[in-house]
mmCIF file of C-alpha atoms and ligand atoms in Angstrom:
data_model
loop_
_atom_site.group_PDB
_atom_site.id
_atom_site.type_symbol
_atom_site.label_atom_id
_atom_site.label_comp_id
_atom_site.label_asym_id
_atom_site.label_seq_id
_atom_site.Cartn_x
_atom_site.Cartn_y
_atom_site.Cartn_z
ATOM 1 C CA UNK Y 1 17.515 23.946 -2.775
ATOM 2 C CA UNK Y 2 14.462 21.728 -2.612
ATOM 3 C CA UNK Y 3 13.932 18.308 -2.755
ATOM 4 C CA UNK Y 4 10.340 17.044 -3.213
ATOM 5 C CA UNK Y 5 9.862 13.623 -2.106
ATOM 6 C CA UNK Y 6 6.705 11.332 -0.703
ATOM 7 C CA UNK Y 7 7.580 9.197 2.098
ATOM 8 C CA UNK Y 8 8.659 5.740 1.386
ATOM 9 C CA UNK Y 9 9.190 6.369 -2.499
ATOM 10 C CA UNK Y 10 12.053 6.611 -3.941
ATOM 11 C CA UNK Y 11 12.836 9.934 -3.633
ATOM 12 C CA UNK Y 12 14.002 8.263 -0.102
ATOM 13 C CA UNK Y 13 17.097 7.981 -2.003
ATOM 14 C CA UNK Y 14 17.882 11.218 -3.165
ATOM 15 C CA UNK Y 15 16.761 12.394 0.771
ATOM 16 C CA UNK Y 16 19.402 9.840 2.404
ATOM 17 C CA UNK Y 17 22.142 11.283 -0.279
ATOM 18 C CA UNK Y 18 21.368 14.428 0.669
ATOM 19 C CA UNK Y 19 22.075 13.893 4.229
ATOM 20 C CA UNK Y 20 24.821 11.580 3.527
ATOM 21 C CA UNK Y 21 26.778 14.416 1.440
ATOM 22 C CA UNK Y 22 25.600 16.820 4.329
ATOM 23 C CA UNK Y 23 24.338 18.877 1.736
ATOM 24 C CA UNK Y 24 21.866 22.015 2.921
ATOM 25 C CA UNK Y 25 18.176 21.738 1.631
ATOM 26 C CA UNK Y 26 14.338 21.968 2.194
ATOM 27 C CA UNK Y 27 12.151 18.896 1.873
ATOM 28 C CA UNK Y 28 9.297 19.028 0.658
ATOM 29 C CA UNK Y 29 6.416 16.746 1.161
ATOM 30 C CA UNK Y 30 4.526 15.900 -1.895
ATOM 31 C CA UNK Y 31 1.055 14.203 -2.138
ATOM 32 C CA UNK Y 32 1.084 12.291 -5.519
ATOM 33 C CA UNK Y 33 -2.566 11.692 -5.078
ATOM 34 C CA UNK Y 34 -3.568 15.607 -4.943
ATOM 35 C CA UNK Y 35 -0.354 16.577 -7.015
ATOM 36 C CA UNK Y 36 -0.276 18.776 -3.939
ATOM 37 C CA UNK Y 37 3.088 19.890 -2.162
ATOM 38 C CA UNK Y 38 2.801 20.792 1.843
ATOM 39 C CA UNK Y 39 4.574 24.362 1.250
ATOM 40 C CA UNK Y 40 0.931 25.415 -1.192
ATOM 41 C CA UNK Y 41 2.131 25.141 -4.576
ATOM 42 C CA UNK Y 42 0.731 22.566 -7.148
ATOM 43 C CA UNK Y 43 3.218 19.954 -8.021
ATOM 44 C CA UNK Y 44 2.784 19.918 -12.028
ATOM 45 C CA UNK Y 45 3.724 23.060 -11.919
ATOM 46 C CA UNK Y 46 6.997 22.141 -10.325
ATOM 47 C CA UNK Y 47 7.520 18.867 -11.906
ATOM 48 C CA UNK Y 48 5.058 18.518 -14.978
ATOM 49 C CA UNK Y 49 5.588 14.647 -15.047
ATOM 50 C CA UNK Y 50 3.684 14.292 -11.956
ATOM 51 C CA UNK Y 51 6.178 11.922 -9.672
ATOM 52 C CA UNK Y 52 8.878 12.120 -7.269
ATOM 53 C CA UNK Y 53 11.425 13.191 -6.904
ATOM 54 C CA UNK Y 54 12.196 16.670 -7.694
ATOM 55 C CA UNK Y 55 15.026 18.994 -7.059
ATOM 56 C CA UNK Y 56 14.722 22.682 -7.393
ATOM 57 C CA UNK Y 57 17.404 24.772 -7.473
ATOM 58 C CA UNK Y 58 17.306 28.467 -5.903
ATOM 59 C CA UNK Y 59 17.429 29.580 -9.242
ATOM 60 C CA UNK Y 60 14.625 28.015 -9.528
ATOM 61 C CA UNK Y 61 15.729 25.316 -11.993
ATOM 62 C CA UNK Y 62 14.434 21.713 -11.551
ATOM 63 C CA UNK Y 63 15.758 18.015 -11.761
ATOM 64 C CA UNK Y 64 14.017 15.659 -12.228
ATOM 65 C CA UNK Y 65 15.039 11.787 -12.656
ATOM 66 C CA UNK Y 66 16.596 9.447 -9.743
ATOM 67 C CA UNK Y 67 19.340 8.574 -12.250
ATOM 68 C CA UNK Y 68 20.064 12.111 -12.849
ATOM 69 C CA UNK Y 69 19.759 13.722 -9.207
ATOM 70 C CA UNK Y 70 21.544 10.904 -7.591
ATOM 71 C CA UNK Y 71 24.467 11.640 -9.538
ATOM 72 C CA UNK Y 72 24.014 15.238 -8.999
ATOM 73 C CA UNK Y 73 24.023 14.370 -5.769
ATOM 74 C CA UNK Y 74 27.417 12.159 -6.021
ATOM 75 C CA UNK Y 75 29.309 14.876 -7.649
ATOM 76 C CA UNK Y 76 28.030 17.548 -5.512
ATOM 77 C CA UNK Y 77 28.967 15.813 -2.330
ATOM 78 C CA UNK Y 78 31.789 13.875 -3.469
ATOM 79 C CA UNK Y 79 30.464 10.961 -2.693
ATOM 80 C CA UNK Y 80 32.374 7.225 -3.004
ATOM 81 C CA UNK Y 81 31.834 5.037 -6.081
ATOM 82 C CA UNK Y 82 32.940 2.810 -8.577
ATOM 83 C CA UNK Y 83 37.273 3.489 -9.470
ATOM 84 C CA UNK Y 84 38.910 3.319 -12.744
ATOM 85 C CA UNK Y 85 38.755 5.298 -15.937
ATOM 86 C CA UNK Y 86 35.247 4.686 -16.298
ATOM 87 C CA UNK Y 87 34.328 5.149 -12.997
ATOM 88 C CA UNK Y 88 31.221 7.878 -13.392
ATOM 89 C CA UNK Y 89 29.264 5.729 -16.123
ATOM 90 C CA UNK Y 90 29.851 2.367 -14.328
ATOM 91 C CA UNK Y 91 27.956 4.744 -11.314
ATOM 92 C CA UNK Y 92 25.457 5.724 -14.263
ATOM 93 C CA UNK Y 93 25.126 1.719 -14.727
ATOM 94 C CA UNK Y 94 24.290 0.860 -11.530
ATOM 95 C CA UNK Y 95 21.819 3.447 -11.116
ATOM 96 C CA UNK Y 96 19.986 2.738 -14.596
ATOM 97 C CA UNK Y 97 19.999 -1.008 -13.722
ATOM 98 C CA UNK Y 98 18.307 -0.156 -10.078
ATOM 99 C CA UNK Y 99 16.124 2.087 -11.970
ATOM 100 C CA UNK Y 100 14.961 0.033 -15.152
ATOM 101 C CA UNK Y 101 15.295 -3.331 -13.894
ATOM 102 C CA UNK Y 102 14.526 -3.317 -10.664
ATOM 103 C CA UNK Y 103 12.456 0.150 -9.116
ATOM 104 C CA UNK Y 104 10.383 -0.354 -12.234
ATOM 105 C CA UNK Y 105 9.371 -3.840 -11.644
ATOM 106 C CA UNK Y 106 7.800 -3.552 -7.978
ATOM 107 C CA UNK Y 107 5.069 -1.598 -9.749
ATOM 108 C CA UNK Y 108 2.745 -4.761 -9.827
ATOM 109 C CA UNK Y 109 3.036 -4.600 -5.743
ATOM 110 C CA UNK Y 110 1.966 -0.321 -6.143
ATOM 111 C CA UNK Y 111 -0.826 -1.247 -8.417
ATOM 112 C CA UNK Y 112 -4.595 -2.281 -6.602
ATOM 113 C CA UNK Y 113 -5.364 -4.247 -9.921
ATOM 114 C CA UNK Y 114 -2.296 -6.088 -10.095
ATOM 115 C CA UNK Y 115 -3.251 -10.170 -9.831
ATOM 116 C CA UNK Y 116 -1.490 -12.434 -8.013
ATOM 117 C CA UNK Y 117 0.439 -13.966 -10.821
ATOM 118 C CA UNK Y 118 1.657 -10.368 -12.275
ATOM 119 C CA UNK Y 119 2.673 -10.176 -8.277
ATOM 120 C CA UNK Y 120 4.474 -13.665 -8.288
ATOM 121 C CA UNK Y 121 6.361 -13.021 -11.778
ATOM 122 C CA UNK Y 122 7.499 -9.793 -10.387
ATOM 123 C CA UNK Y 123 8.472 -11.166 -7.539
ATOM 124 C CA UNK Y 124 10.878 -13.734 -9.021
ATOM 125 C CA UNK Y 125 12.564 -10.894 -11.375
ATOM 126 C CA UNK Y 126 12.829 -8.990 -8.243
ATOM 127 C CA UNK Y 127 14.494 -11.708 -6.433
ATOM 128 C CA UNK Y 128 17.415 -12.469 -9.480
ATOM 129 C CA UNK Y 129 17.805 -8.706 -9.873
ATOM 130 C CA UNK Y 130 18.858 -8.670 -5.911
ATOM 131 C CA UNK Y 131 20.977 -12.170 -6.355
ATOM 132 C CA UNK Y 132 22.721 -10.129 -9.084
ATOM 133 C CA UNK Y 133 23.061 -7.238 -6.755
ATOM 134 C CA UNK Y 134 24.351 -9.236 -4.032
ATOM 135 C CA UNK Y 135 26.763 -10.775 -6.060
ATOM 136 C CA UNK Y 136 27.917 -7.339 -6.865
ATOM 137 C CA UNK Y 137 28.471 -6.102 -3.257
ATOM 138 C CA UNK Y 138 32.286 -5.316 -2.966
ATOM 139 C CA UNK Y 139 32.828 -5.018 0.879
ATOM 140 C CA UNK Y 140 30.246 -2.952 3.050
ATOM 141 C CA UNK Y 141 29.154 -1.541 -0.013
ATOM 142 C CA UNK Y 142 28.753 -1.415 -3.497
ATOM 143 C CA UNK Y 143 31.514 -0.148 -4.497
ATOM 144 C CA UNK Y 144 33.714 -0.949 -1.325
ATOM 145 C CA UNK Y 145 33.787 0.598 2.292
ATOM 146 C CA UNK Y 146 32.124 3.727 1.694
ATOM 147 C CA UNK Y 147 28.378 4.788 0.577
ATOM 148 C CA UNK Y 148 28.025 5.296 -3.000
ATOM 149 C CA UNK Y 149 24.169 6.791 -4.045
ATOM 150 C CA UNK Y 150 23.895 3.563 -5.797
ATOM 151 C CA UNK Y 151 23.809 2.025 -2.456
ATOM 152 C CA UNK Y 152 21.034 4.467 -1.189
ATOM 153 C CA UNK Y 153 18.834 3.739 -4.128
ATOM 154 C CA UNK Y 154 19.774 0.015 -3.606
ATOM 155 C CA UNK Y 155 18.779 0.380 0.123
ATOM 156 C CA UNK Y 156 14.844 1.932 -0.566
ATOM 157 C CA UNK Y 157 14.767 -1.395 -3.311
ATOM 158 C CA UNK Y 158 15.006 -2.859 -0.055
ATOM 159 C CA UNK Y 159 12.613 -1.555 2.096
ATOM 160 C CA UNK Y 160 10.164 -2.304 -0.428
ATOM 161 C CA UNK Y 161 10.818 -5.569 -0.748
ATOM 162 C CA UNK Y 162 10.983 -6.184 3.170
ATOM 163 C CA UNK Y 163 7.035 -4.566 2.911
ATOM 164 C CA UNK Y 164 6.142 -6.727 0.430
ATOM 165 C CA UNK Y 165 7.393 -9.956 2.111
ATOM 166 C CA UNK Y 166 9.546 -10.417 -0.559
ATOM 167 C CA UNK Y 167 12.961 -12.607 -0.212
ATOM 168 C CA UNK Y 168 16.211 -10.934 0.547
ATOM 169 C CA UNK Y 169 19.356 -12.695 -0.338
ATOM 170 C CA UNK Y 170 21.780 -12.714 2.800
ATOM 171 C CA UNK Y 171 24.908 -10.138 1.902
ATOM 172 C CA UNK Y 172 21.790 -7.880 1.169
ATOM 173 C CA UNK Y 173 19.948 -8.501 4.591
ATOM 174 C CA UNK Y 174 23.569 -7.509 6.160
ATOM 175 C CA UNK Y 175 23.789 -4.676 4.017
ATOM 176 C CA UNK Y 176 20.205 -3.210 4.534
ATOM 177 C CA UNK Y 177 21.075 -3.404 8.558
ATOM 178 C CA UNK Y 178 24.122 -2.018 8.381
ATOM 179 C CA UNK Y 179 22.688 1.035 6.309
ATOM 180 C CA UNK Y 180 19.864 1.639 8.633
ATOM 181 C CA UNK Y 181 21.898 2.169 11.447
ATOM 182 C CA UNK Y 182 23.524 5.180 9.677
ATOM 183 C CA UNK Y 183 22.723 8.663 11.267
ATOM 184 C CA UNK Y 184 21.809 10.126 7.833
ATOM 185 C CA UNK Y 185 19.828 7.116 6.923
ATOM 186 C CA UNK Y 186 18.459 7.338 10.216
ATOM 187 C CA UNK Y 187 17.651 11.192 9.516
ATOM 188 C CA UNK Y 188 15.822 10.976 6.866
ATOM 189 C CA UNK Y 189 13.534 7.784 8.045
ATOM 190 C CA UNK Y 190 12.598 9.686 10.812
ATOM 191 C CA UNK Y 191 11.452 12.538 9.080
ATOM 192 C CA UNK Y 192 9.829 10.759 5.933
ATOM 193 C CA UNK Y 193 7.770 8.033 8.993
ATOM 194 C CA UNK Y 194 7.569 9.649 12.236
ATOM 195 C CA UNK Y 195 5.837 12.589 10.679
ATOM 196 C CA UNK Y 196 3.017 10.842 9.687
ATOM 197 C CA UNK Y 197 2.702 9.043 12.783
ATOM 198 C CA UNK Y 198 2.341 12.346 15.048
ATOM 199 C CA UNK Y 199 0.703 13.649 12.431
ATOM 200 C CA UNK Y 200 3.107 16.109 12.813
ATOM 201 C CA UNK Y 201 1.841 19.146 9.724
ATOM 202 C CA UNK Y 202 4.992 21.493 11.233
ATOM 203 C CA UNK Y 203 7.605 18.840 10.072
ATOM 204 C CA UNK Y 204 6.337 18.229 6.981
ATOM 205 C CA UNK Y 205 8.501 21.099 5.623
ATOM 206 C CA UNK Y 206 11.914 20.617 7.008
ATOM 207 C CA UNK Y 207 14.766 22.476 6.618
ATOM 208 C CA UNK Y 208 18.554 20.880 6.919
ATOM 209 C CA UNK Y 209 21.456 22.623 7.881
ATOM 210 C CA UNK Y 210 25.228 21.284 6.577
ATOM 211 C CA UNK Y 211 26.795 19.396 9.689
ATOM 212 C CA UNK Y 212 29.701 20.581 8.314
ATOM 213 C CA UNK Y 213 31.303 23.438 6.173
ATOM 214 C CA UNK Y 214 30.733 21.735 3.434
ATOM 215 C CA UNK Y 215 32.136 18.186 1.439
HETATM 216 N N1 GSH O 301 11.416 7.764 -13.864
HETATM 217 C C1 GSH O 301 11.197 8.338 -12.569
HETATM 218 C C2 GSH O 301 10.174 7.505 -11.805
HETATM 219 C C3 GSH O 301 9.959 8.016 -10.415
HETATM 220 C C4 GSH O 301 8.821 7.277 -9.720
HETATM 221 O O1 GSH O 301 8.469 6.160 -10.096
HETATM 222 N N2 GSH O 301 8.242 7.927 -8.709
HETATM 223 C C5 GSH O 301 7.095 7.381 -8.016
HETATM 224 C C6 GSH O 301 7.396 7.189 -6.546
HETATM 225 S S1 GSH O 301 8.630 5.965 -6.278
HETATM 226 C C7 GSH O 301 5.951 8.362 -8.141
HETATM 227 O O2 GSH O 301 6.100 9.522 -7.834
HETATM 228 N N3 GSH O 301 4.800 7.882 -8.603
HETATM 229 C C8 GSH O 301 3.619 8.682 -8.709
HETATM 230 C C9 GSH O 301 3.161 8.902 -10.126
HETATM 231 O O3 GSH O 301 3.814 8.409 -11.065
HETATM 232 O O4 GSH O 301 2.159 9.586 -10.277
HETATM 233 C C10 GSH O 301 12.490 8.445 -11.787
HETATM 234 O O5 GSH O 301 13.329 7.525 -11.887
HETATM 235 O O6 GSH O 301 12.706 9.443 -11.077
#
């Protein structure tokens, strides 16, 4: 299995799942510019709608979607979330609300021609989308004392917003901390950042072994 993924984005999610599931796979590095992947292939050709992330199966099949590989991901793994009889679609919720209402809305911040008051308005939808999220947080997590992939979508929401100076609310400072100092969060930082800084081509295509027999 392959995940494609551009460092930073928010295939940073699916890549911290991944780890967090200890689930075996190759990532990929993708240049969205070139539409170029680092293991030769063109990336429309993998993923015809141009953007990250990706995940290809060995059959060759692909995923596309954060919404739908995250909760791949969850069910694969066995990963925590919400309880109750509808637990799976309030996980669905969570991810479409991290997705629609608040990925999408940092795209002002992405965009060179943005102005400052398409910046600012984003900004403040940003900031009530995170109050709500806060608000939300139901012990270390989410969902309670284990990582759900909402929380790992949640956490790259974060980084961006730390980059772009935006305010945090409190619970979600704590939370992005306590995230960051988890191995497989650490993992997959290191290998999405420090390869760039050694400009390091022979990690660019990393394979991950199961820390375990499996989940
Ligand atoms: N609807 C997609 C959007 C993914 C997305 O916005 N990916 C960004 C990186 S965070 C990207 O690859 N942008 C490059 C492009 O659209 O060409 C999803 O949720 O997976």
């Amino acid at each position: 299995m392959k995940l494609y993924l551009t460092p930073g984005a928010c295939s940073l999610a699916s890549h911290i799942a991944l780890h967090e599931g200890d689930v075996a796979f190759d990532a990929v590095k993708v240049d969205l510019k070139a539409k170029r992947t680092d293991d030769g292939r063109e990336y429309l050709d993998v993923n015809p709608k141009g953007y990250v992330p990706a995940l290809e199966f060995d059959d060759g099949e692909v995923l596309t979607e954060n919404i739908a590989i995250l909760s791949w991901i969850s069910d694969r793994a066995d990963l925590a979330g919400p309880a109750g009889e509808l637990a799976r679609h309030r996980l669905l919720e969570t991810l479409a609300f991290i997705s629609t209402e608040l990925h999408k809305k940092f795209a002002p911040f992405f965009d060179p021609s943005a102005t400052q008051m398409e910046k600012d308005r984003a900004a403040q939808v940003i900031g009530r989308r995170l109050r709500f999220l806060a608000a939300q947080m139901n012990d270390d997590y989410l969902y309670g004392p284990d990582l759900s992939v909402a929380d790992a979508y949640l956490f790259v929401m974060l980084t961006w917003a730390k980059k772009f100076g935006l305010t945090i609310p409190e619970p979600l400072e704590l939370f992005f901390n306590r995230m960051a100092d988890r191995p497989a969060v650490r993992m997959a930082l290191e290998h999405e950042w420090l390869e760039d800084e050694t400009a390091g081509a022979s990690r660019s295509h990393a394979t991950f072994e199961p820390r375990t027999n499996g989940h």
